[in-house]
Every structure is written in structure tokens, then in C-alpha cells.
Amino acid sequence: MSRARNSLLAAAVADRGLAENGAQGQPLLFEEAHLSDDIWLALASCEAVARAGGRVGGAQAAAVLREWVDGQRFRNVGADRMKPLRDLAAGVPWMRSGSVDSAARATAVIRVAPLAFVVDISNDADRASLDEVVRITSVDAGDDAAVMIAAVRRSIHGDLVPDARALADSSALDPSVAAALRLAARHADDLEGAMRAVESTDDERRVRVMTAFLLGAAGAAIPKQLLSALPQRAELEAVIEPFAQLLTAVA
């Protein structure tokens, strides 16, 4: 399985959470039967990249988001965090749709995380395009997203999630991003263990998703029982497959 597919599927597994322990030590079952809008936002980035054939800017990413809002891909578009998407659909330019609410930062980081497979933030043009895509939904998440992208890229190439201290001053990061980096570095090759270890917070699910995305990029195995029970698998694969094929073609 490619690192991109593994990363996205791991994030989807983590997104659903885990219910009580299964019988006789079997892996946990999912709490929810549907994927959250955070996962579909990340998949929208994959779709934009696949259509563009590589790096995307704000206009291309916003076009897919508008299309998916109109196509009702998102289940909870009325939520506060989804206001930028409502604004986009209403015709607000993507340069002005971003939220200043700090609660939008983690959602924006998850949304752009797949761009780690096509951008290198040490390249000025790539960093500029990343900042554009981030700004569509969050004015303040650019640095958080850059740290996440750097961590994913190191995970892909080094098979190990880097310590957050090697990337940035964690005190300046969104708390959910910092927590995900710490968890992923602590639970290498143990996706299920990392999911169990997430502390109960207001953003628990997003911490799980970011942690799993990092571990998936590093090559951590996804328990087969969880993967086979993943909801909306066909819809996921319909977006992931063209994205993964593009990455293979340009490698």
C-alpha cells in the first residue's frame, strides 16, 4: 500500500473513534458509521491535486470545495467551523473566506495535510501555494500547517515521526497539532495504541486524525479488522485512487 493511501486510510480509521473493547482481546469497533467532514475536507485537497496534476493554489482548492458543498459531500455544513465553506458557496472570494476563529486551525491543518505528498515547504513557491490553500478556511493556521507538512514529509522519508521539538516551538502551535505530534512520536508503528492514548479534550477526534495521518505516512500498519470495517470505503477509494496514481506517476 502506498504511503499516501496508508496515511489517508489511517486518518479515516482514527476519525471514527473506537467503541468498547471487543471480546477476547479483539480490536475495537467503530463508534460512528460515517466519516466526518474533516476527512472529506482532506479528500477535497486530494481531489484538487489529482485534477491539477500536482501542486495546487487557492483558486483550484476553493473550486473543489465549492463543488463539494453544492454536491452535499459535507454532512454538517451548518457548523461554525464550516462557515468559510458556506461563504465560498455564497460567492465570497477564497482570499477573504478564511476564519479568524482559533477553533478553525486544526480543521485547516487536517484539510491540507495530504498536500505533504506534493509540496516541499522549503521551496518558496510551494510554501506560497500552501499558504493560499490554508487561508481558504483559516487565516491563522499557516504555521501549524507548515509544521504538519514538514512532519509528514519526514515521516514518509524517514519511516519515523519526528519529535515536535525538532520542527518548531510547540508553545506556538495549535494545541491539537502539538498533541498529535507528541503522540505520533511516542507511538511509532502502533496506530491502535495511539488512538487509545489520546486524552479526552474538546478536540480529541482531530488529535486522533492528525496522529494517525502521521503514523500512516511513516508506514504504520492499520489493523485489518478496522480497515475492513471502515465506513464509506468505496467513496473514500474513489478519491484516494486518482490521488495515489498521480503520486506514482510523478515519483
Tab-separated table of C-alpha atoms in Angstrom, residues 93-231:
chain	number	residue	atom	x	y	z
A	93	PRO	CA	-13.693	35.049	-2.858
A	94	TRP	CA	-11.383	32.432	-1.354
A	95	MET	CA	-8.899	35.163	-0.392
A	96	ARG	CA	-11.492	36.516	2.068
A	97	SER	CA	-13.321	33.374	3.204
A	98	GLY	CA	-10.879	32.281	5.922
A	99	SER	CA	-11.946	32.308	9.544
A	100	VAL	CA	-10.054	34.133	12.296
A	101	ASP	CA	-11.509	31.730	14.879
A	102	SER	CA	-8.748	29.709	16.560
A	103	ALA	CA	-11.071	26.695	16.510
A	104	ALA	CA	-10.674	26.554	12.720
A	105	ARG	CA	-6.924	25.948	12.865
A	106	ALA	CA	-6.909	22.179	13.480
A	107	THR	CA	-9.573	21.628	10.835
A	108	ALA	CA	-7.483	23.558	8.312
A	109	VAL	CA	-4.381	21.512	9.173
A	110	ILE	CA	-6.245	18.254	8.548
A	111	ARG	CA	-7.670	19.644	5.314
A	112	VAL	CA	-4.264	20.435	3.825
A	113	ALA	CA	-2.291	17.510	5.292
A	114	PRO	CA	-2.432	15.493	2.014
A	115	LEU	CA	-0.503	18.289	0.301
A	116	ALA	CA	2.581	16.953	2.102
A	117	PHE	CA	2.830	14.411	-0.707
A	118	VAL	CA	3.210	17.117	-3.374
A	119	VAL	CA	4.750	20.192	-1.731
A	120	ASP	CA	8.082	20.940	-0.112
A	121	ILE	CA	7.782	23.908	2.234
A	122	SER	CA	11.488	24.681	1.863
A	123	ASN	CA	10.569	25.718	-1.676
A	124	ASP	CA	9.195	29.284	-1.707
A	125	ALA	CA	6.629	28.580	-4.437
A	126	ASP	CA	5.350	25.505	-2.623
A	127	ARG	CA	5.088	27.371	0.678
A	128	ALA	CA	3.183	30.195	-1.026
A	129	SER	CA	0.724	27.745	-2.579
A	130	LEU	CA	0.254	26.021	0.783
A	131	ASP	CA	-0.476	29.344	2.479
A	132	GLU	CA	-3.102	30.087	-0.168
A	133	VAL	CA	-4.865	26.775	0.353
A	134	VAL	CA	-4.772	27.100	4.141
A	135	ARG	CA	-6.191	30.613	4.005
A	136	ILE	CA	-9.405	29.428	2.371
A	137	THR	CA	-10.692	28.281	5.761
A	138	SER	CA	-8.273	29.707	8.354
A	139	VAL	CA	-6.365	32.966	8.461
A	140	ASP	CA	-4.054	31.855	11.270
A	141	ALA	CA	-3.195	28.192	10.558
A	142	GLY	CA	-0.342	28.712	8.082
A	143	ASP	CA	2.464	27.940	10.512
A	144	ASP	CA	0.565	24.997	12.036
A	145	ALA	CA	0.032	23.555	8.570
A	146	ALA	CA	3.669	24.049	7.605
A	147	VAL	CA	4.823	22.130	10.694
A	148	MET	CA	2.364	19.322	9.947
A	149	ILE	CA	3.507	19.143	6.316
A	150	ALA	CA	7.155	19.019	7.409
A	151	ALA	CA	6.394	16.255	9.911
A	152	VAL	CA	4.515	14.197	7.317
A	153	ARG	CA	7.340	14.551	4.809
A	154	ARG	CA	9.926	13.454	7.375
A	155	SER	CA	7.682	10.531	8.277
A	156	ILE	CA	7.442	9.454	4.633
A	157	HIS	CA	11.182	9.563	4.065
A	158	GLY	CA	12.414	8.508	7.485
A	159	ASP	CA	9.822	5.896	8.496
A	160	LEU	CA	9.528	7.650	11.837
A	161	VAL	CA	7.508	10.626	13.060
A	162	PRO	CA	9.924	13.346	14.224
A	163	ASP	CA	9.861	14.814	17.686
A	164	ALA	CA	7.847	18.033	17.688
A	165	ARG	CA	10.815	19.894	19.198
A	166	ALA	CA	12.784	19.210	16.028
A	167	LEU	CA	10.201	21.091	13.973
A	168	ALA	CA	9.039	24.145	15.868
A	169	ASP	CA	8.378	25.784	19.200
A	170	SER	CA	5.414	23.682	20.307
A	171	SER	CA	4.159	26.503	22.520
A	172	ALA	CA	3.336	28.468	19.381
A	173	LEU	CA	1.447	25.606	17.745
A	174	ASP	CA	-2.249	24.935	17.905
A	175	PRO	CA	-2.581	22.639	20.972
A	176	SER	CA	-4.202	19.875	18.919
A	177	VAL	CA	-1.358	19.873	16.393
A	178	ALA	CA	1.251	19.783	19.158
A	179	ALA	CA	-0.578	16.923	20.903
A	180	ALA	CA	-0.748	14.914	17.671
A	181	LEU	CA	2.966	15.333	17.041
A	182	ARG	CA	3.802	14.171	20.566
A	183	LEU	CA	1.509	11.151	20.348
A	184	ALA	CA	2.737	10.074	16.930
A	185	ALA	CA	6.384	10.282	18.003
A	186	ARG	CA	5.592	8.285	21.155
A	187	HIS	CA	3.573	5.516	19.459
A	188	ALA	CA	5.573	4.638	16.351
A	189	ASP	CA	4.138	1.637	14.490
A	190	ASP	CA	1.189	1.403	16.889
A	191	LEU	CA	-1.868	3.083	15.407
A	192	GLU	CA	-4.362	1.460	17.735
A	193	GLY	CA	-2.206	2.256	20.775
A	194	ALA	CA	-2.005	5.887	19.720
A	195	MET	CA	-5.776	6.065	19.312
A	196	ARG	CA	-6.262	4.686	22.823
A	197	ALA	CA	-3.733	7.128	24.254
A	198	VAL	CA	-5.440	10.317	23.061
A	199	GLU	CA	-6.532	12.296	26.081
A	200	SER	CA	-10.112	13.438	26.378
A	201	THR	CA	-10.230	17.005	25.085
A	202	ASP	CA	-12.613	19.186	23.113
A	203	ASP	CA	-10.604	18.307	20.002
A	204	GLU	CA	-9.975	14.633	20.765
A	205	ARG	CA	-11.107	13.378	17.360
A	206	ARG	CA	-8.943	15.823	15.426
A	207	VAL	CA	-5.924	14.896	17.524
A	208	ARG	CA	-6.598	11.241	16.660
A	209	VAL	CA	-6.895	12.043	12.956
A	210	MET	CA	-3.675	14.058	12.772
A	211	THR	CA	-1.804	11.444	14.806
A	212	ALA	CA	-3.000	8.667	12.515
A	213	PHE	CA	-2.151	10.656	9.397
A	214	LEU	CA	1.429	10.992	10.626
A	215	LEU	CA	1.720	7.333	11.612
A	216	GLY	CA	0.233	6.231	8.300
A	217	ALA	CA	2.774	8.343	6.438
A	218	ALA	CA	5.531	6.644	8.448
A	219	GLY	CA	4.212	3.253	7.342
A	220	ALA	CA	2.401	2.105	10.497
A	221	ALA	CA	0.140	-0.859	9.838
A	222	ILE	CA	-3.620	-0.406	10.045
A	223	PRO	CA	-5.333	-3.313	11.868
A	224	LYS	CA	-7.066	-5.361	9.173
A	225	GLN	CA	-10.262	-5.720	11.166
A	226	LEU	CA	-10.598	-1.955	11.437
A	227	LEU	CA	-9.743	-1.362	7.806
A	228	SER	CA	-12.262	-3.911	6.578
A	229	ALA	CA	-14.996	-2.328	8.702
A	230	LEU	CA	-14.219	1.239	7.646
A	231	PRO	CA	-17.438	3.036	6.661
